[in-house]
PDB file of N, CA, C and O in Angstrom:
ATOM      1  N   UNK A 239     117.408  80.295  65.036  1.00 78.00           N
ATOM      2  CA  UNK A 239     117.660  81.221  66.156  1.00 78.00           C
ATOM      3  C   UNK A 239     116.975  81.811  67.152  1.00 78.00           C
ATOM      4  O   UNK A 239     117.498  81.684  67.957  1.00 78.00           O
ATOM      5  N   UNK A 240     115.841  82.171  66.590  1.00 81.00           N
ATOM      6  CA  UNK A 240     114.887  82.675  67.873  1.00 81.00           C
ATOM      7  C   UNK A 240     114.621  81.562  68.831  1.00 81.00           C
ATOM      8  O   UNK A 240     114.496  81.629  70.046  1.00 81.00           O
ATOM      9  N   UNK A 241     114.394  80.317  68.306  1.00 81.00           N
ATOM     10  CA  UNK A 241     114.219  79.071  69.353  1.00 81.00           C
ATOM     11  C   UNK A 241     115.171  78.787  70.162  1.00 81.00           C
ATOM     12  O   UNK A 241     114.820  78.594  71.501  1.00 81.00           O
ATOM     13  N   UNK A 242     116.745  79.329  69.753  1.00 78.00           N
ATOM     14  CA  UNK A 242     117.870  79.287  70.753  1.00 78.00           C
ATOM     15  C   UNK A 242     118.310  80.086  71.341  1.00 78.00           C
ATOM     16  O   UNK A 242     119.069  80.440  72.345  1.00 78.00           O
ATOM     17  N   UNK A 243     117.736  81.485  71.141  1.00 74.00           N
ATOM     18  CA  UNK A 243     117.992  82.405  72.050  1.00 74.00           C
ATOM     19  C   UNK A 243     117.494  82.662  72.937  1.00 74.00           C
ATOM     20  O   UNK A 243     116.382  82.822  73.604  1.00 74.00           O
ATOM     21  N   UNK A 244     118.511  82.668  74.005  1.00 69.00           N
ATOM     22  CA  UNK A 244     118.105  82.894  75.451  1.00 69.00           C
ATOM     23  C   UNK A 244     117.556  84.385  75.745  1.00 69.00           C
ATOM     24  O   UNK A 244     117.359  84.542  76.727  1.00 69.00           O
ATOM     25  N   UNK A 245     117.725  85.447  74.936  1.00 73.00           N
ATOM     26  CA  UNK A 245     117.287  86.514  75.660  1.00 73.00           C
ATOM     27  C   UNK A 245     115.775  87.220  74.970  1.00 73.00           C
ATOM     28  O   UNK A 245     115.431  88.061  75.116  1.00 73.00           O
ATOM     29  N   UNK A 246     115.776  86.407  73.745  1.00 75.00           N
ATOM     30  CA  UNK A 246     114.601  86.879  73.157  1.00 75.00           C
ATOM     31  C   UNK A 246     113.332  85.703  72.892  1.00 75.00           C
ATOM     32  O   UNK A 246     112.184  85.737  73.543  1.00 75.00           O
ATOM     33  N   UNK A 247     113.612  84.654  72.381  1.00 71.00           N
ATOM     34  CA  UNK A 247     112.756  83.856  72.229  1.00 71.00           C
ATOM     35  C   UNK A 247     112.170  83.006  73.546  1.00 71.00           C
ATOM     36  O   UNK A 247     111.330  82.522  73.829  1.00 71.00           O
ATOM     37  N   UNK A 248     113.706  82.692  73.901  1.00 80.00           N
ATOM     38  CA  UNK A 248     113.624  81.552  75.177  1.00 80.00           C
ATOM     39  C   UNK A 248     112.953  80.102  74.971  1.00 80.00           C
ATOM     40  O   UNK A 248     112.943  79.369  75.931  1.00 80.00           O
ATOM     41  N   UNK A 249     112.706  79.956  73.688  1.00 87.00           N
ATOM     42  CA  UNK A 249     111.889  78.175  73.482  1.00 87.00           C
ATOM     43  C   UNK A 249     112.578  77.121  73.843  1.00 87.00           C
ATOM     44  O   UNK A 249     112.062  76.351  74.577  1.00 87.00           O
ATOM     45  N   UNK A 250     114.026  77.484  73.849  1.00 86.00           N
ATOM     46  CA  UNK A 250     114.979  76.041  74.284  1.00 86.00           C
ATOM     47  C   UNK A 250     115.113  76.345  75.936  1.00 86.00           C
ATOM     48  O   UNK A 250     115.351  75.269  76.577  1.00 86.00           O
ATOM     49  N   UNK A 251     114.633  77.351  76.500  1.00 86.00           N
ATOM     50  CA  UNK A 251     114.703  76.936  78.001  1.00 86.00           C
ATOM     51  C   UNK A 251     113.700  76.010  78.591  1.00 86.00           C
ATOM     52  O   UNK A 251     114.130  74.995  79.513  1.00 86.00           O
ATOM     53  N   UNK A 252     112.441  75.544  78.027  1.00 88.00           N
ATOM     54  CA  UNK A 252     111.675  74.768  78.120  1.00 88.00           C
ATOM     55  C   UNK A 252     111.551  73.615  77.563  1.00 88.00           C
ATOM     56  O   UNK A 252     111.451  72.429  77.892  1.00 88.00           O
ATOM     57  N   UNK A 253     111.857  73.850  75.878  1.00 89.00           N
ATOM     58  CA  UNK A 253     111.535  72.837  75.575  1.00 89.00           C
ATOM     59  C   UNK A 253     113.092  72.227  74.697  1.00 89.00           C
ATOM     60  O   UNK A 253     112.853  71.149  74.558  1.00 89.00           O
ATOM     61  N   UNK A 254     114.017  72.486  75.530  1.00 86.00           N
ATOM     62  CA  UNK A 254     115.269  72.058  75.349  1.00 86.00           C
ATOM     63  C   UNK A 254     115.869  72.483  73.987  1.00 86.00           C
ATOM     64  O   UNK A 254     115.229  72.704  72.912  1.00 86.00           O
ATOM     65  N   UNK A 255     117.619  71.943  73.716  1.00 79.00           N
ATOM     66  CA  UNK A 255     117.867  72.372  72.464  1.00 79.00           C
ATOM     67  C   UNK A 255     117.097  71.740  70.831  1.00 79.00           C
ATOM     68  O   UNK A 255     117.048  72.408  69.893  1.00 79.00           O
ATOM     69  N   UNK A 256     116.647  70.462  71.391  1.00 79.00           N
ATOM     70  CA  UNK A 256     116.349  69.874  70.128  1.00 79.00           C
ATOM     71  C   UNK A 256     114.878  69.715  69.755  1.00 79.00           C
ATOM     72  O   UNK A 256     114.072  69.292  69.316  1.00 79.00           O
ATOM     73  N   UNK A 257     114.173  70.451  70.956  1.00 85.00           N
ATOM     74  CA  UNK A 257     113.071  70.691  71.068  1.00 85.00           C
ATOM     75  C   UNK A 257     111.943  69.482  71.342  1.00 85.00           C
ATOM     76  O   UNK A 257     111.280  68.598  71.296  1.00 85.00           O
ATOM     77  N   UNK A 258     112.713  68.818  72.433  1.00 88.00           N
ATOM     78  CA  UNK A 258     112.341  67.362  72.529  1.00 88.00           C
ATOM     79  C   UNK A 258     111.467  67.204  74.067  1.00 88.00           C
ATOM     80  O   UNK A 258     110.928  66.703  74.352  1.00 88.00           O
ATOM     81  N   UNK A 259     111.553  68.619  74.727  1.00 89.00           N
ATOM     82  CA  UNK A 259     111.175  69.051  75.843  1.00 89.00           C
ATOM     83  C   UNK A 259     111.448  68.552  77.024  1.00 89.00           C
ATOM     84  O   UNK A 259     112.609  67.802  76.977  1.00 89.00           O
ATOM     85  N   UNK A 260     111.214  68.706  78.404  1.00 87.00           N
ATOM     86  CA  UNK A 260     111.581  68.761  79.436  1.00 87.00           C
ATOM     87  C   UNK A 260     110.563  68.277  80.151  1.00 87.00           C
ATOM     88  O   UNK A 260     109.654  69.162  81.077  1.00 87.00           O
ATOM     89  N   UNK A 261     110.615  66.974  80.746  1.00 83.00           N
ATOM     90  CA  UNK A 261     109.318  66.354  81.527  1.00 83.00           C
ATOM     91  C   UNK A 261     109.506  66.990  83.021  1.00 83.00           C
ATOM     92  O   UNK A 261     108.013  67.076  83.565  1.00 83.00           O
ATOM     93  N   UNK A 262     110.321  67.843  83.362  1.00 85.00           N
ATOM     94  CA  UNK A 262     110.189  67.942  84.553  1.00 85.00           C
ATOM     95  C   UNK A 262     109.665  69.406  84.587  1.00 85.00           C
ATOM     96  O   UNK A 262     109.177  69.758  86.108  1.00 85.00           O
ATOM     97  N   UNK A 263     109.524  70.058  83.607  1.00 85.00           N
ATOM     98  CA  UNK A 263     109.095  71.338  83.494  1.00 85.00           C
ATOM     99  C   UNK A 263     107.507  71.141  82.946  1.00 85.00           C
ATOM    100  O   UNK A 263     106.778  71.896  83.334  1.00 85.00           O
ATOM    101  N   UNK A 264     107.297  69.948  82.451  1.00 83.00           N
ATOM    102  CA  UNK A 264     105.946  69.653  81.728  1.00 83.00           C
ATOM    103  C   UNK A 264     105.649  69.903  80.324  1.00 83.00           C
ATOM    104  O   UNK A 264     104.652  70.242  79.651  1.00 83.00           O
ATOM    105  N   UNK A 265     107.127  70.402  79.825  1.00 88.00           N
ATOM    106  CA  UNK A 265     107.039  71.098  78.689  1.00 88.00           C
ATOM    107  C   UNK A 265     107.152  69.921  77.076  1.00 88.00           C
ATOM    108  O   UNK A 265     107.243  68.889  77.422  1.00 88.00           O
ATOM    109  N   UNK A 266     106.032  70.387  76.121  1.00 88.00           N
ATOM    110  CA  UNK A 266     106.082  69.372  75.128  1.00 88.00           C
ATOM    111  C   UNK A 266     106.917  69.093  74.480  1.00 88.00           C
ATOM    112  O   UNK A 266     107.699  70.056  74.227  1.00 88.00           O
ATOM    113  N   UNK A 267     107.263  67.630  74.292  1.00 90.00           N
ATOM    114  CA  UNK A 267     108.346  67.514  73.228  1.00 90.00           C
ATOM    115  C   UNK A 267     107.591  67.353  71.575  1.00 90.00           C
ATOM    116  O   UNK A 267     106.786  67.020  71.251  1.00 90.00           O
ATOM    117  N   UNK A 268     108.574  68.989  70.909  1.00 89.00           N
ATOM    118  CA  UNK A 268     107.940  69.506  69.817  1.00 89.00           C
ATOM    119  C   UNK A 268     108.036  68.332  68.696  1.00 89.00           C
ATOM    120  O   UNK A 268     107.403  68.688  67.626  1.00 89.00           O
ATOM    121  N   UNK A 269     108.782  67.237  69.036  1.00 87.00           N
ATOM    122  CA  UNK A 269     109.023  66.317  67.742  1.00 87.00           C
ATOM    123  C   UNK A 269     107.970  65.084  68.044  1.00 87.00           C
ATOM    124  O   UNK A 269     108.005  64.091  67.212  1.00 87.00           O
ATOM    125  N   UNK A 270     107.273  65.215  68.713  1.00 89.00           N
ATOM    126  CA  UNK A 270     106.176  64.229  68.932  1.00 89.00           C
ATOM    127  C   UNK A 270     104.678  65.163  68.776  1.00 89.00           C
ATOM    128  O   UNK A 270     104.059  65.582  70.343  1.00 89.00           O
ATOM    129  N   UNK A 271     104.246  65.341  67.739  1.00 87.00           N
ATOM    130  CA  UNK A 271     102.866  66.019  67.809  1.00 87.00           C
ATOM    131  C   UNK A 271     101.941  65.046  68.361  1.00 87.00           C
ATOM    132  O   UNK A 271     100.832  66.185  68.845  1.00 87.00           O
ATOM    133  N   UNK A 272     101.704  63.941  68.468  1.00 88.00           N
ATOM    134  CA  UNK A 272     100.696  63.233  69.347  1.00 88.00           C
ATOM    135  C   UNK A 272     100.824  63.685  70.971  1.00 88.00           C
ATOM    136  O   UNK A 272      99.678  63.695  71.434  1.00 88.00           O
ATOM    137  N   UNK A 273     101.859  64.080  71.759  1.00 86.00           N
ATOM    138  CA  UNK A 273     101.850  65.003  72.555  1.00 86.00           C
ATOM    139  C   UNK A 273     101.458  66.454  72.914  1.00 86.00           C
ATOM    140  O   UNK A 273     101.117  66.944  73.626  1.00 86.00           O
ATOM    141  N   UNK A 274     101.088  66.982  71.708  1.00 87.00           N
ATOM    142  CA  UNK A 274     100.644  68.740  71.819  1.00 87.00           C
ATOM    143  C   UNK A 274      99.214  68.555  72.198  1.00 87.00           C
ATOM    144  O   UNK A 274      98.118  68.096  72.111  1.00 87.00           O
ATOM    145  N   UNK A 275      99.096  69.097  73.375  1.00 87.00           N
ATOM    146  CA  UNK A 275      97.764  69.210  74.410  1.00 87.00           C
ATOM    147  C   UNK A 275      96.845  69.936  73.167  1.00 87.00           C
ATOM    148  O   UNK A 275      95.643  69.971  73.431  1.00 87.00           O
ATOM    149  N   UNK A 276      97.325  70.946  72.774  1.00 89.00           N
ATOM    150  CA  UNK A 276      96.385  71.815  71.846  1.00 89.00           C
ATOM    151  C   UNK A 276      96.157  71.660  70.159  1.00 89.00           C
ATOM    152  O   UNK A 276      95.735  72.717  69.922  1.00 89.00           O
ATOM    153  N   UNK A 277      96.921  70.840  70.075  1.00 87.00           N
ATOM    154  CA  UNK A 277      97.562  70.233  68.575  1.00 87.00           C
ATOM    155  C   UNK A 277      98.465  71.301  67.941  1.00 87.00           C
ATOM    156  O   UNK A 277      98.981  71.288  68.383  1.00 87.00           O
ATOM    157  N   UNK A 278      98.643  70.016  66.935  1.00 85.00           N
ATOM    158  CA  UNK A 278     100.203  69.951  66.001  1.00 85.00           C
ATOM    159  C   UNK A 278      99.584  70.914  64.953  1.00 85.00           C
ATOM    160  O   UNK A 278     100.506  70.907  64.097  1.00 85.00           O
ATOM    161  N   UNK A 279      98.640  71.395  64.416  1.00 87.00           N
ATOM    162  CA  UNK A 279      98.523  72.021  62.950  1.00 87.00           C
ATOM    163  C   UNK A 279      98.692  73.497  63.358  1.00 87.00           C
ATOM    164  O   UNK A 279      99.334  73.767  64.183  1.00 87.00           O
ATOM    165  N   UNK A 280      99.010  74.061  61.805  1.00 87.00           N
ATOM    166  CA  UNK A 280      99.626  75.010  61.942  1.00 87.00           C
ATOM    167  C   UNK A 280      99.039  76.180  62.774  1.00 87.00           C
ATOM    168  O   UNK A 280      99.287  77.086  63.780  1.00 87.00           O
ATOM    169  N   UNK A 281      97.864  76.306  62.707  1.00 91.00           N
ATOM    170  CA  UNK A 281      96.558  77.027  63.636  1.00 91.00           C
ATOM    171  C   UNK A 281      96.974  77.133  64.954  1.00 91.00           C
ATOM    172  O   UNK A 281      97.099  78.096  65.790  1.00 91.00           O
ATOM    173  N   UNK A 282      97.201  76.044  65.359  1.00 91.00           N
ATOM    174  CA  UNK A 282      97.385  75.440  66.980  1.00 91.00           C
ATOM    175  C   UNK A 282      98.486  76.144  67.400  1.00 91.00           C
ATOM    176  O   UNK A 282      98.923  76.632  68.481  1.00 91.00           O
ATOM    177  N   UNK A 283      99.491  75.725  66.457  1.00 90.00           N
ATOM    178  CA  UNK A 283     100.903  76.208  66.943  1.00 90.00           C
ATOM    179  C   UNK A 283     101.334  77.829  67.068  1.00 90.00           C
ATOM    180  O   UNK A 283     102.060  78.342  67.853  1.00 90.00           O
ATOM    181  N   UNK A 284     100.462  78.472  66.100  1.00 92.00           N
ATOM    182  CA  UNK A 284     100.672  79.843  65.755  1.00 92.00           C
ATOM    183  C   UNK A 284     100.029  80.332  67.517  1.00 92.00           C
ATOM    184  O   UNK A 284     100.614  81.419  67.732  1.00 92.00           O
ATOM    185  N   UNK A 285      98.899  79.956  67.605  1.00 94.00           N
ATOM    186  CA  UNK A 285      98.006  80.266  68.559  1.00 94.00           C
ATOM    187  C   UNK A 285      98.906  79.980  69.943  1.00 94.00           C
ATOM    188  O   UNK A 285      98.736  81.148  70.810  1.00 94.00           O
ATOM    189  N   UNK A 286      99.341  79.060  69.901  1.00 92.00           N
ATOM    190  CA  UNK A 286      99.948  78.616  71.529  1.00 92.00           C
ATOM    191  C   UNK A 286     101.228  79.605  71.249  1.00 92.00           C
ATOM    192  O   UNK A 286     101.534  80.253  72.698  1.00 92.00           O
ATOM    193  N   UNK A 287     101.917  80.049  70.622  1.00 93.00           N
ATOM    194  CA  UNK A 287     103.080  80.878  70.440  1.00 93.00           C
ATOM    195  C   UNK A 287     102.659  82.611  70.695  1.00 93.00           C
ATOM    196  O   UNK A 287     102.990  83.015  71.454  1.00 93.00           O
ATOM    197  N   UNK A 288     101.669  82.837  70.277  1.00 95.00           N
ATOM    198  CA  UNK A 288     101.161  84.073  69.998  1.00 95.00           C
ATOM    199  C   UNK A 288     100.352  84.421  71.541  1.00 95.00           C
ATOM    200  O   UNK A 288     100.728  85.407  71.932  1.00 95.00           O
ATOM    201  N   UNK A 289      99.622  83.500  71.696  1.00 95.00           N
ATOM    202  CA  UNK A 289      98.864  83.767  73.060  1.00 95.00           C
ATOM    203  C   UNK A 289      98.851  83.118  74.164  1.00 95.00           C
ATOM    204  O   UNK A 289      98.567  83.270  75.570  1.00 95.00           O
ATOM    205  N   UNK A 290     100.055  82.043  73.947  1.00 92.00           N
ATOM    206  CA  UNK A 290     100.606  81.350  75.341  1.00 92.00           C
ATOM    207  C   UNK A 290      99.128  80.458  75.728  1.00 92.00           C
ATOM    208  O   UNK A 290      98.260  80.111  75.191  1.00 92.00           O
ATOM    209  N   UNK A 291      99.734  79.515  76.612  1.00 89.00           N
ATOM    210  CA  UNK A 291      98.700  78.305  76.967  1.00 89.00           C
ATOM    211  C   UNK A 291      98.877  78.081  78.327  1.00 89.00           C
ATOM    212  O   UNK A 291      99.710  78.109  79.389  1.00 89.00           O
ATOM    213  N   UNK A 292      97.618  78.578  79.238  1.00 84.00           N
ATOM    214  CA  UNK A 292      97.488  78.399  80.425  1.00 84.00           C
ATOM    215  C   UNK A 292      98.381  79.046  81.425  1.00 84.00           C
ATOM    216  O   UNK A 292      98.520  78.363  82.645  1.00 84.00           O
ATOM    217  N   UNK A 293      98.882  80.106  81.286  1.00 74.00           N
ATOM    218  CA  UNK A 293      99.880  80.391  81.913  1.00 74.00           C
ATOM    219  C   UNK A 293     100.953  79.455  82.205  1.00 74.00           C
ATOM    220  O   UNK A 293     102.339  80.030  82.723  1.00 74.00           O
ATOM    221  N   UNK A 294     101.449  78.595  81.352  1.00 81.00           N
ATOM    222  CA  UNK A 294     102.436  77.963  81.590  1.00 81.00           C
ATOM    223  C   UNK A 294     103.408  78.131  80.306  1.00 81.00           C
ATOM    224  O   UNK A 294     104.387  78.186  80.566  1.00 81.00           O
ATOM    225  N   UNK A 295     103.169  78.008  78.782  1.00 88.00           N
ATOM    226  CA  UNK A 295     103.625  78.537  78.031  1.00 88.00           C
ATOM    227  C   UNK A 295     103.525  80.175  77.838  1.00 88.00           C
ATOM    228  O   UNK A 295     102.239  80.533  77.649  1.00 88.00           O
ATOM    229  N   UNK A 296     104.470  80.817  77.881  1.00 89.00           N
ATOM    230  CA  UNK A 296     104.195  82.324  77.609  1.00 89.00           C
ATOM    231  C   UNK A 296     103.843  83.076  76.243  1.00 89.00           C
ATOM    232  O   UNK A 296     103.835  82.496  75.652  1.00 89.00           O
ATOM    233  N   UNK A 297     102.990  83.741  76.403  1.00 92.00           N
ATOM    234  CA  UNK A 297     102.569  84.421  75.134  1.00 92.00           C
ATOM    235  C   UNK A 297     103.650  85.476  74.398  1.00 92.00           C
ATOM    236  O   UNK A 297     104.110  86.048  75.240  1.00 92.00           O
ATOM    237  N   UNK A 298     104.026  85.462  73.058  1.00 91.00           N
ATOM    238  CA  UNK A 298     104.993  86.093  72.606  1.00 91.00           C
ATOM    239  C   UNK A 298     104.622  87.326  71.997  1.00 91.00           C
ATOM    240  O   UNK A 298     105.241  87.689  71.155  1.00 91.00           O
ATOM    241  N   UNK A 299     103.102  87.676  71.725  1.00 93.00           N
ATOM    242  CA  UNK A 299     102.710  88.668  71.148  1.00 93.00           C
ATOM    243  C   UNK A 299     103.047  89.830  71.950  1.00 93.00           C
ATOM    244  O   UNK A 299     103.089  90.056  73.208  1.00 93.00           O
ATOM    245  N   UNK A 300     103.601  90.662  71.043  1.00 91.00           N
ATOM    246  CA  UNK A 300     104.149  92.102  71.770  1.00 91.00           C
ATOM    247  C   UNK A 300     105.318  91.894  72.031  1.00 91.00           C
ATOM    248  O   UNK A 300     106.554  92.545  72.355  1.00 91.00           O
ATOM    249  N   UNK A 301     105.899  90.548  72.537  1.00 89.00           N
ATOM    250  CA  UNK A 301     107.461  90.226  72.541  1.00 89.00           C
ATOM    251  C   UNK A 301     108.351  90.092  71.713  1.00 89.00           C
ATOM    252  O   UNK A 301     109.285  90.518  71.391  1.00 89.00           O
ATOM    253  N   UNK A 302     107.668  89.456  70.386  1.00 91.00           N
ATOM    254  CA  UNK A 302     108.428  89.119  69.135  1.00 91.00           C
ATOM    255  C   UNK A 302     107.323  89.834  68.180  1.00 91.00           C
ATOM    256  O   UNK A 302     106.278  90.045  68.048  1.00 91.00           O
ATOM    257  N   UNK A 303     108.089  90.261  67.052  1.00 92.00           N
ATOM    258  CA  UNK A 303     107.880  90.906  66.143  1.00 92.00           C
ATOM    259  C   UNK A 303     106.708  89.458  64.957  1.00 92.00           C
ATOM    260  O   UNK A 303     107.401  88.476  64.967  1.00 92.00           O
ATOM    261  N   UNK A 304     105.781  90.245  64.346  1.00 94.00           N
ATOM    262  CA  UNK A 304     104.966  89.314  63.884  1.00 94.00           C
ATOM    263  C   UNK A 304     105.804  88.179  62.574  1.00 94.00           C
ATOM    264  O   UNK A 304     105.388  87.091  62.566  1.00 94.00           O
ATOM    265  N   UNK A 305     106.766  88.735  61.873  1.00 94.00           N
ATOM    266  CA  UNK A 305     107.977  87.952  61.295  1.00 94.00           C
ATOM    267  C   UNK A 305     109.027  86.797  61.990  1.00 94.00           C
ATOM    268  O   UNK A 305     109.118  85.851  61.801  1.00 94.00           O
ATOM    269  N   UNK A 306     109.022  87.324  63.731  1.00 92.00           N
ATOM    270  CA  UNK A 306     109.582  86.567  64.334  1.00 92.00           C
ATOM    271  C   UNK A 306     108.601  85.425  64.742  1.00 92.00           C
ATOM    272  O   UNK A 306     108.999  84.121  64.993  1.00 92.00           O
ATOM    273  N   UNK A 307     107.330  85.938  65.152  1.00 92.00           N
ATOM    274  CA  UNK A 307     106.384  84.581  65.408  1.00 92.00           C
ATOM    275  C   UNK A 307     106.357  84.031  64.602  1.00 92.00           C
ATOM    276  O   UNK A 307     106.086  82.466  64.723  1.00 92.00           O
ATOM    277  N   UNK A 308     106.348  84.408  63.173  1.00 92.00           N
ATOM    278  CA  UNK A 308     106.124  83.263  62.138  1.00 92.00           C
ATOM    279  C   UNK A 308     107.473  82.695  61.654  1.00 92.00           C
ATOM    280  O   UNK A 308     106.933  81.193  61.586  1.00 92.00           O
ATOM    281  N   UNK A 309     108.586  82.849  62.043  1.00 91.00           N
ATOM    282  CA  UNK A 309     109.392  82.177  62.189  1.00 91.00           C
ATOM    283  C   UNK A 309     109.503  80.774  63.262  1.00 91.00           C
ATOM    284  O   UNK A 309     109.784  79.573  62.886  1.00 91.00           O
ATOM    285  N   UNK A 310     109.173  81.135  64.234  1.00 89.00           N
ATOM    286  CA  UNK A 310     109.298  80.620  65.228  1.00 89.00           C
ATOM    287  C   UNK A 310     108.357  79.388  65.215  1.00 89.00           C
ATOM    288  O   UNK A 310     108.432  78.023  65.297  1.00 89.00           O
ATOM    289  N   UNK A 311     107.262  79.727  64.560  1.00 90.00           N
ATOM    290  CA  UNK A 311     106.155  78.727  64.346  1.00 90.00           C
ATOM    291  C   UNK A 311     106.174  78.079  63.260  1.00 90.00           C
ATOM    292  O   UNK A 311     106.199  76.922  63.161  1.00 90.00           O
ATOM    293  N   UNK A 312     106.912  78.390  62.163  1.00 89.00           N
ATOM    294  CA  UNK A 312     107.318  77.415  61.024  1.00 89.00           C
ATOM    295  C   UNK A 312     108.278  76.561  61.544  1.00 89.00           C
ATOM    296  O   UNK A 312     108.181  75.199  61.208  1.00 89.00           O
ATOM    297  N   UNK A 313     109.329  77.080  62.243  1.00 86.00           N
ATOM    298  CA  UNK A 313     110.567  76.160  62.957  1.00 86.00           C
ATOM    299  C   UNK A 313     109.818  74.843  63.726  1.00 86.00           C
ATOM    300  O   UNK A 313     109.887  73.873  63.796  1.00 86.00           O
ATOM    301  N   UNK A 314     108.450  75.296  64.424  1.00 86.00           N
ATOM    302  CA  UNK A 314     107.871  74.549  65.354  1.00 86.00           C
ATOM    303  C   UNK A 314     107.141  73.269  64.434  1.00 86.00           C
ATOM    304  O   UNK A 314     106.926  72.181  64.898  1.00 86.00           O
ATOM    305  N   UNK A 315     106.235  73.949  63.763  1.00 83.00           N
ATOM    306  CA  UNK A 315     105.813  73.256  62.931  1.00 83.00           C
ATOM    307  C   UNK A 315     106.572  72.161  61.811  1.00 83.00           C
ATOM    308  O   UNK A 315     106.012  70.968  61.876  1.00 83.00           O
ATOM    309  N   UNK A 316     107.620  72.593  61.440  1.00 83.00           N
ATOM    310  CA  UNK A 316     108.331  71.809  60.829  1.00 83.00           C
ATOM    311  C   UNK A 316     108.944  70.481  61.858  1.00 83.00           C
ATOM    312  O   UNK A 316     109.177  69.346  61.200  1.00 83.00           O
ATOM    313  N   UNK A 317     109.210  70.434  62.990  1.00 77.00           N
ATOM    314  CA  UNK A 317     109.215  69.616  63.979  1.00 77.00           C
ATOM    315  C   UNK A 317     108.388  68.696  63.983  1.00 77.00           C
ATOM    316  O   UNK A 317     108.470  67.111  64.150  1.00 77.00           O
ATOM    317  N   UNK A 318     106.992  68.964  64.153  1.00 74.00           N
ATOM    318  CA  UNK A 318     106.059  68.314  64.377  1.00 74.00           C
ATOM    319  C   UNK A 318     105.736  67.331  62.914  1.00 74.00           C
ATOM    320  O   UNK A 318     105.505  66.296  62.735  1.00 74.00           O
ATOM    321  N   UNK A 319     106.070  68.034  61.787  1.00 71.00           N
ATOM    322  CA  UNK A 319     105.687  67.564  60.399  1.00 71.00           C
ATOM    323  C   UNK A 319     106.764  66.154  60.342  1.00 71.00           C
ATOM    324  O   UNK A 319     106.626  65.540  59.666  1.00 71.00           O
ATOM    325  N   UNK A 320     108.056  66.609  61.093  1.00 66.00           N
ATOM    326  CA  UNK A 320     109.182  65.473  60.776  1.00 66.00           C
ATOM    327  C   UNK A 320     108.792  64.124  61.241  1.00 66.00           C
ATOM    328  O   UNK A 320     109.336  63.151  60.596  1.00 66.00           O
ATOM    329  N   UNK A 321     108.006  63.957  62.397  1.00 60.00           N
ATOM    330  CA  UNK A 321     107.929  63.148  63.378  1.00 60.00           C
ATOM    331  C   UNK A 321     106.675  62.512  62.722  1.00 60.00           C
ATOM    332  O   UNK A 321     106.341  61.350  62.786  1.00 60.00           O
ATOM    333  N   UNK A 322     105.912  63.044  61.562  1.00 56.00           N
ATOM    334  CA  UNK A 322     104.685  62.658  61.261  1.00 56.00           C
ATOM    335  C   UNK A 322     104.768  61.638  60.189  1.00 56.00           C
ATOM    336  O   UNK A 322     105.628  61.602  59.564  1.00 56.00           O
TER     337      UNK A 322
END
């Protein structure tokens, strides 16, 4: 739900509905873990969500509750795991 929530998570704004990414924005295709710039393991996914990445991926620490960050990271990690 948070991935698709346009007011809170906003993930789908850059990664699109299916998590396939948007090449014109330079956002990662979450279904292709080999394309993850900072790694597709659980720790790297969680860090990307919490701290953001180089001003392109926004940080969600303080914007989302800890349980919401966990839920989004599990969703993203599951997308990477399905493709492996």
